[in-house]
């Protein structure tokens, strides 16, 4: 019979190095897979080795020996985050958010005494609602929304699948929504406050900044930023635009669709649209729901039979899906009021340098299908 993690931890605490080596052999691969998504394959091995040393030195502090694997992954994740903070350049921003606002807005003013009192009361109600969640849901909510861990990181720490973590978070949000609306004082705190209105927008364009200079005949211009694209949403009954910075892959997929082109193989957004259709579902609408810490968040409203769900999504994924199924797109009024710009102010905002460093002279232009295809040349036929 295989020895459990708890027994190996006790043996390692007693000085058995072979037992600790067995623990690392069981769990270091999982820790390496988690941190690889954060720091890349080049640094993942160093982070895991450092985490193993920290785990060995702090083994006496492990309160639940049977959960050594999750504990080791947690140490590795914290070390990886520290390494990211030490880096000068921003790392793969689009991989985390899928929708950024550029540049950051002004710092909000201090809260009034009345708003501060209301915020404290709301916080008390939220804490009370979280405290009565089932243990698994409460743990997932705190790790995701308080500690800032991704679903993949939570899955590694808890020894579960990513899908199981997403289900827990979804059920927890549903219960929190129901309980908060029913708690004493919540309706009073919300009295007199109108629900945020939704403003319909259209997908106007995907644009990029190209470097100025002579372009050889038959070649496409060079991009000033290879990693990012800007999608422009236009207010249907107004002039305001909402620029959202998204990753290159999602931006290229959206530009191809808007230009009436497609790749030889279906892209992720095409697969999402077909899955919704195949399961008998329908995308009712997509909404840019909030702007927090310079990052946009989106919601996809889906209906399947009599069941309706609102699914959290990155704006880049949500907009690609809406474009393919023809679903209307909305932006919460507060978001558009805060981040929307008039045409004359659009280019100055885009010219800001959010990622630091010098920016080569260039101009903004539409991301044409021809330019997208040139960035992704097809492999030669055998």
PDB file of N, CA and C in Angstrom, residues 271-325:
ATOM      1  N   UNK A 271     -15.415  28.078 -32.448  1.00  0.00           N
ATOM      2  CA  UNK A 271     -15.787  26.883 -31.702  1.00  0.00           C
ATOM      3  C   UNK A 271     -16.802  27.232 -30.611  1.00  0.00           C
ATOM      4  N   UNK A 272     -16.598  28.343 -29.900  1.00  0.00           N
ATOM      5  CA  UNK A 272     -17.541  28.748 -28.868  1.00  0.00           C
ATOM      6  C   UNK A 272     -18.933  28.944 -29.452  1.00  0.00           C
ATOM      7  N   UNK A 273     -19.002  29.625 -30.596  1.00  0.00           N
ATOM      8  CA  UNK A 273     -20.298  29.882 -31.225  1.00  0.00           C
ATOM      9  C   UNK A 273     -20.983  28.581 -31.627  1.00  0.00           C
ATOM     10  N   UNK A 274     -20.222  27.650 -32.156  1.00  0.00           N
ATOM     11  CA  UNK A 274     -20.807  26.377 -32.585  1.00  0.00           C
ATOM     12  C   UNK A 274     -21.241  25.530 -31.401  1.00  0.00           C
ATOM     13  N   UNK A 275     -20.502  25.599 -30.300  1.00  0.00           N
ATOM     14  CA  UNK A 275     -20.889  24.857 -29.107  1.00  0.00           C
ATOM     15  C   UNK A 275     -22.212  25.369 -28.548  1.00  0.00           C
ATOM     16  N   UNK A 276     -22.366  26.685 -28.514  1.00  0.00           N
ATOM     17  CA  UNK A 276     -23.633  27.252 -28.030  1.00  0.00           C
ATOM     18  C   UNK A 276     -24.788  26.792 -28.915  1.00  0.00           C
ATOM     19  N   UNK A 277     -24.578  26.832 -30.217  1.00  0.00           N
ATOM     20  CA  UNK A 277     -25.628  26.415 -31.148  1.00  0.00           C
ATOM     21  C   UNK A 277     -25.919  24.922 -31.016  1.00  0.00           C
ATOM     22  N   UNK A 278     -24.872  24.106 -30.888  1.00  0.00           N
ATOM     23  CA  UNK A 278     -25.056  22.656 -30.831  1.00  0.00           C
ATOM     24  C   UNK A 278     -25.798  22.223 -29.574  1.00  0.00           C
ATOM     25  N   UNK A 279     -25.665  22.963 -28.501  1.00  0.00           N
ATOM     26  CA  UNK A 279     -26.330  22.600 -27.245  1.00  0.00           C
ATOM     27  C   UNK A 279     -27.718  23.226 -27.130  1.00  0.00           C
ATOM     28  N   UNK A 280     -28.189  23.860 -28.190  1.00  0.00           N
ATOM     29  CA  UNK A 280     -29.520  24.449 -28.168  1.00  0.00           C
ATOM     30  C   UNK A 280     -29.614  25.757 -27.427  1.00  0.00           C
ATOM     31  N   UNK A 281     -28.489  26.383 -27.174  1.00  0.00           N
ATOM     32  CA  UNK A 281     -28.482  27.647 -26.450  1.00  0.00           C
ATOM     33  C   UNK A 281     -28.514  28.853 -27.380  1.00  0.00           C
ATOM     34  N   UNK A 282     -28.648  30.008 -26.768  1.00  0.00           N
ATOM     35  CA  UNK A 282     -28.676  31.255 -27.531  1.00  0.00           C
ATOM     36  C   UNK A 282     -28.036  32.359 -26.690  1.00  0.00           C
ATOM     37  N   UNK A 283     -27.155  33.117 -27.321  1.00  0.00           N
ATOM     38  CA  UNK A 283     -26.536  34.256 -26.640  1.00  0.00           C
ATOM     39  C   UNK A 283     -27.488  35.436 -26.750  1.00  0.00           C
ATOM     40  N   UNK A 284     -28.071  35.837 -25.623  1.00  0.00           N
ATOM     41  CA  UNK A 284     -29.028  36.935 -25.644  1.00  0.00           C
ATOM     42  C   UNK A 284     -28.339  38.281 -25.846  1.00  0.00           C
ATOM     43  N   UNK A 285     -27.259  38.495 -25.122  1.00  0.00           N
ATOM     44  CA  UNK A 285     -26.494  39.730 -25.292  1.00  0.00           C
ATOM     45  C   UNK A 285     -25.146  39.577 -24.604  1.00  0.00           C
ATOM     46  N   UNK A 286     -24.262  40.503 -24.901  1.00  0.00           N
ATOM     47  CA  UNK A 286     -22.953  40.612 -24.258  1.00  0.00           C
ATOM     48  C   UNK A 286     -22.875  42.001 -23.643  1.00  0.00           C
ATOM     49  N   UNK A 287     -22.289  42.074 -22.440  1.00  0.00           N
ATOM     50  CA  UNK A 287     -22.252  43.366 -21.756  1.00  0.00           C
ATOM     51  C   UNK A 287     -20.878  43.615 -21.159  1.00  0.00           C
ATOM     52  N   UNK A 288     -20.322  44.787 -21.425  1.00  0.00           N
ATOM     53  CA  UNK A 288     -19.124  45.245 -20.708  1.00  0.00           C
ATOM     54  C   UNK A 288     -19.648  45.790 -19.389  1.00  0.00           C
ATOM     55  N   UNK A 289     -19.420  45.026 -18.323  1.00  0.00           N
ATOM     56  CA  UNK A 289     -20.168  45.264 -17.091  1.00  0.00           C
ATOM     57  C   UNK A 289     -19.473  46.165 -16.085  1.00  0.00           C
ATOM     58  N   UNK A 290     -18.146  46.202 -16.092  1.00  0.00           N
ATOM     59  CA  UNK A 290     -17.466  47.014 -15.085  1.00  0.00           C
ATOM     60  C   UNK A 290     -16.044  47.321 -15.518  1.00  0.00           C
ATOM     61  N   UNK A 291     -15.467  48.305 -14.844  1.00  0.00           N
ATOM     62  CA  UNK A 291     -14.075  48.704 -15.050  1.00  0.00           C
ATOM     63  C   UNK A 291     -13.441  48.807 -13.677  1.00  0.00           C
ATOM     64  N   UNK A 292     -12.527  47.880 -13.387  1.00  0.00           N
ATOM     65  CA  UNK A 292     -11.890  47.854 -12.078  1.00  0.00           C
ATOM     66  C   UNK A 292     -10.383  47.779 -12.251  1.00  0.00           C
ATOM     67  N   UNK A 293      -9.699  48.719 -11.629  1.00  0.00           N
ATOM     68  CA  UNK A 293      -8.235  48.689 -11.651  1.00  0.00           C
ATOM     69  C   UNK A 293      -7.707  48.693 -13.076  1.00  0.00           C
ATOM     70  N   UNK A 294      -8.273  49.522 -13.941  1.00  0.00           N
ATOM     71  CA  UNK A 294      -7.846  49.700 -15.331  1.00  0.00           C
ATOM     72  C   UNK A 294      -8.182  48.495 -16.220  1.00  0.00           C
ATOM     73  N   UNK A 295      -8.957  47.552 -15.706  1.00  0.00           N
ATOM     74  CA  UNK A 295      -9.289  46.362 -16.475  1.00  0.00           C
ATOM     75  C   UNK A 295     -10.800  46.260 -16.648  1.00  0.00           C
ATOM     76  N   UNK A 296     -11.242  46.003 -17.886  1.00  0.00           N
ATOM     77  CA  UNK A 296     -12.654  45.819 -18.174  1.00  0.00           C
ATOM     78  C   UNK A 296     -13.065  44.380 -17.876  1.00  0.00           C
ATOM     79  N   UNK A 297     -14.324  44.223 -17.474  1.00  0.00           N
ATOM     80  CA  UNK A 297     -14.917  42.913 -17.256  1.00  0.00           C
ATOM     81  C   UNK A 297     -16.207  42.817 -18.063  1.00  0.00           C
ATOM     82  N   UNK A 298     -16.529  41.604 -18.497  1.00  0.00           N
ATOM     83  CA  UNK A 298     -17.694  41.404 -19.354  1.00  0.00           C
ATOM     84  C   UNK A 298     -18.549  40.268 -18.837  1.00  0.00           C
ATOM     85  N   UNK A 299     -19.787  40.240 -19.323  1.00  0.00           N
ATOM     86  CA  UNK A 299     -20.752  39.196 -18.992  1.00  0.00           C
ATOM     87  C   UNK A 299     -21.409  38.743 -20.288  1.00  0.00           C
ATOM     88  N   UNK A 300     -21.586  37.430 -20.439  1.00  0.00           N
ATOM     89  CA  UNK A 300     -22.308  36.863 -21.580  1.00  0.00           C
ATOM     90  C   UNK A 300     -23.612  36.274 -21.053  1.00  0.00           C
ATOM     91  N   UNK A 301     -24.739  36.789 -21.526  1.00  0.00           N
ATOM     92  CA  UNK A 301     -26.053  36.284 -21.113  1.00  0.00           C
ATOM     93  C   UNK A 301     -26.483  35.201 -22.091  1.00  0.00           C
ATOM     94  N   UNK A 302     -26.671  33.979 -21.567  1.00  0.00           N
ATOM     95  CA  UNK A 302     -26.998  32.819 -22.396  1.00  0.00           C
ATOM     96  C   UNK A 302     -28.318  32.230 -21.933  1.00  0.00           C
ATOM     97  N   UNK A 303     -29.145  31.810 -22.896  1.00  0.00           N
ATOM     98  CA  UNK A 303     -30.391  31.135 -22.583  1.00  0.00           C
ATOM     99  C   UNK A 303     -30.416  29.785 -23.282  1.00  0.00           C
ATOM    100  N   UNK A 304     -30.781  28.738 -22.516  1.00  0.00           N
ATOM    101  CA  UNK A 304     -30.947  27.393 -23.057  1.00  0.00           C
ATOM    102  C   UNK A 304     -32.264  26.857 -22.544  1.00  0.00           C
ATOM    103  N   UNK A 305     -33.270  26.821 -23.402  1.00  0.00           N
ATOM    104  CA  UNK A 305     -34.603  26.454 -22.955  1.00  0.00           C
ATOM    105  C   UNK A 305     -35.152  27.510 -22.022  1.00  0.00           C
ATOM    106  N   UNK A 306     -35.578  27.098 -20.842  1.00  0.00           N
ATOM    107  CA  UNK A 306     -36.096  28.055 -19.863  1.00  0.00           C
ATOM    108  C   UNK A 306     -35.009  28.524 -18.892  1.00  0.00           C
ATOM    109  N   UNK A 307     -33.818  28.010 -19.060  1.00  0.00           N
ATOM    110  CA  UNK A 307     -32.728  28.352 -18.152  1.00  0.00           C
ATOM    111  C   UNK A 307     -31.919  29.516 -18.709  1.00  0.00           C
ATOM    112  N   UNK A 308     -31.645  30.488 -17.854  1.00  0.00           N
ATOM    113  CA  UNK A 308     -30.843  31.646 -18.233  1.00  0.00           C
ATOM    114  C   UNK A 308     -29.637  31.735 -17.313  1.00  0.00           C
ATOM    115  N   UNK A 309     -28.504  32.044 -17.889  1.00  0.00           N
ATOM    116  CA  UNK A 309     -27.266  32.172 -17.123  1.00  0.00           C
ATOM    117  C   UNK A 309     -26.518  33.415 -17.583  1.00  0.00           C
ATOM    118  N   UNK A 310     -25.822  34.047 -16.632  1.00  0.00           N
ATOM    119  CA  UNK A 310     -24.897  35.128 -16.948  1.00  0.00           C
ATOM    120  C   UNK A 310     -23.497  34.642 -16.614  1.00  0.00           C
ATOM    121  N   UNK A 311     -22.654  34.547 -17.626  1.00  0.00           N
ATOM    122  CA  UNK A 311     -21.330  33.977 -17.461  1.00  0.00           C
ATOM    123  C   UNK A 311     -20.274  35.083 -17.520  1.00  0.00           C
ATOM    124  N   UNK A 312     -19.380  35.092 -16.541  1.00  0.00           N
ATOM    125  CA  UNK A 312     -18.275  36.047 -16.559  1.00  0.00           C
ATOM    126  C   UNK A 312     -17.341  35.717 -17.715  1.00  0.00           C
ATOM    127  N   UNK A 313     -16.808  36.744 -18.364  1.00  0.00           N
ATOM    128  CA  UNK A 313     -15.942  36.519 -19.521  1.00  0.00           C
ATOM    129  C   UNK A 313     -14.978  37.680 -19.673  1.00  0.00           C
ATOM    130  N   UNK A 314     -13.881  37.438 -20.370  1.00  0.00           N
ATOM    131  CA  UNK A 314     -13.006  38.532 -20.782  1.00  0.00           C
ATOM    132  C   UNK A 314     -13.693  39.272 -21.927  1.00  0.00           C
ATOM    133  N   UNK A 315     -13.572  40.593 -21.996  1.00  0.00           N
ATOM    134  CA  UNK A 315     -14.179  41.316 -23.111  1.00  0.00           C
ATOM    135  C   UNK A 315     -13.738  40.798 -24.472  1.00  0.00           C
ATOM    136  N   UNK A 316     -12.476  40.401 -24.605  1.00  0.00           N
ATOM    137  CA  UNK A 316     -11.991  39.912 -25.897  1.00  0.00           C
ATOM    138  C   UNK A 316     -12.749  38.682 -26.348  1.00  0.00           C
ATOM    139  N   UNK A 317     -13.014  37.750 -25.427  1.00  0.00           N
ATOM    140  CA  UNK A 317     -13.770  36.549 -25.774  1.00  0.00           C
ATOM    141  C   UNK A 317     -15.237  36.867 -26.011  1.00  0.00           C
ATOM    142  N   UNK A 318     -15.813  37.713 -25.152  1.00  0.00           N
ATOM    143  CA  UNK A 318     -17.230  38.041 -25.269  1.00  0.00           C
ATOM    144  C   UNK A 318     -17.533  38.752 -26.584  1.00  0.00           C
ATOM    145  N   UNK A 319     -16.681  39.685 -26.976  1.00  0.00           N
ATOM    146  CA  UNK A 319     -16.919  40.432 -28.211  1.00  0.00           C
ATOM    147  C   UNK A 319     -16.760  39.536 -29.432  1.00  0.00           C
ATOM    148  N   UNK A 320     -15.785  38.642 -29.410  1.00  0.00           N
ATOM    149  CA  UNK A 320     -15.634  37.699 -30.514  1.00  0.00           C
ATOM    150  C   UNK A 320     -16.867  36.815 -30.652  1.00  0.00           C
ATOM    151  N   UNK A 321     -17.402  36.353 -29.532  1.00  0.00           N
ATOM    152  CA  UNK A 321     -18.595  35.508 -29.570  1.00  0.00           C
ATOM    153  C   UNK A 321     -19.789  36.289 -30.085  1.00  0.00           C
ATOM    154  N   UNK A 322     -19.981  37.522 -29.590  1.00  0.00           N
ATOM    155  CA  UNK A 322     -21.115  38.337 -30.035  1.00  0.00           C
ATOM    156  C   UNK A 322     -21.055  38.601 -31.531  1.00  0.00           C
ATOM    157  N   UNK A 323     -19.862  38.847 -32.057  1.00  0.00           N
ATOM    158  CA  UNK A 323     -19.721  39.125 -33.485  1.00  0.00           C
ATOM    159  C   UNK A 323     -20.132  37.921 -34.323  1.00  0.00           C
ATOM    160  N   UNK A 324     -19.849  36.725 -33.834  1.00  0.00           N
ATOM    161  CA  UNK A 324     -20.127  35.522 -34.632  1.00  0.00           C
ATOM    162  C   UNK A 324     -21.579  35.073 -34.559  1.00  0.00           C
ATOM    163  N   UNK A 325     -22.262  35.354 -33.457  1.00  0.00           N
ATOM    164  CA  UNK A 325     -23.664  34.930 -33.343  1.00  0.00           C
ATOM    165  C   UNK A 325     -24.635  36.079 -33.567  1.00  0.00           C
TER     166      UNK A 325
END
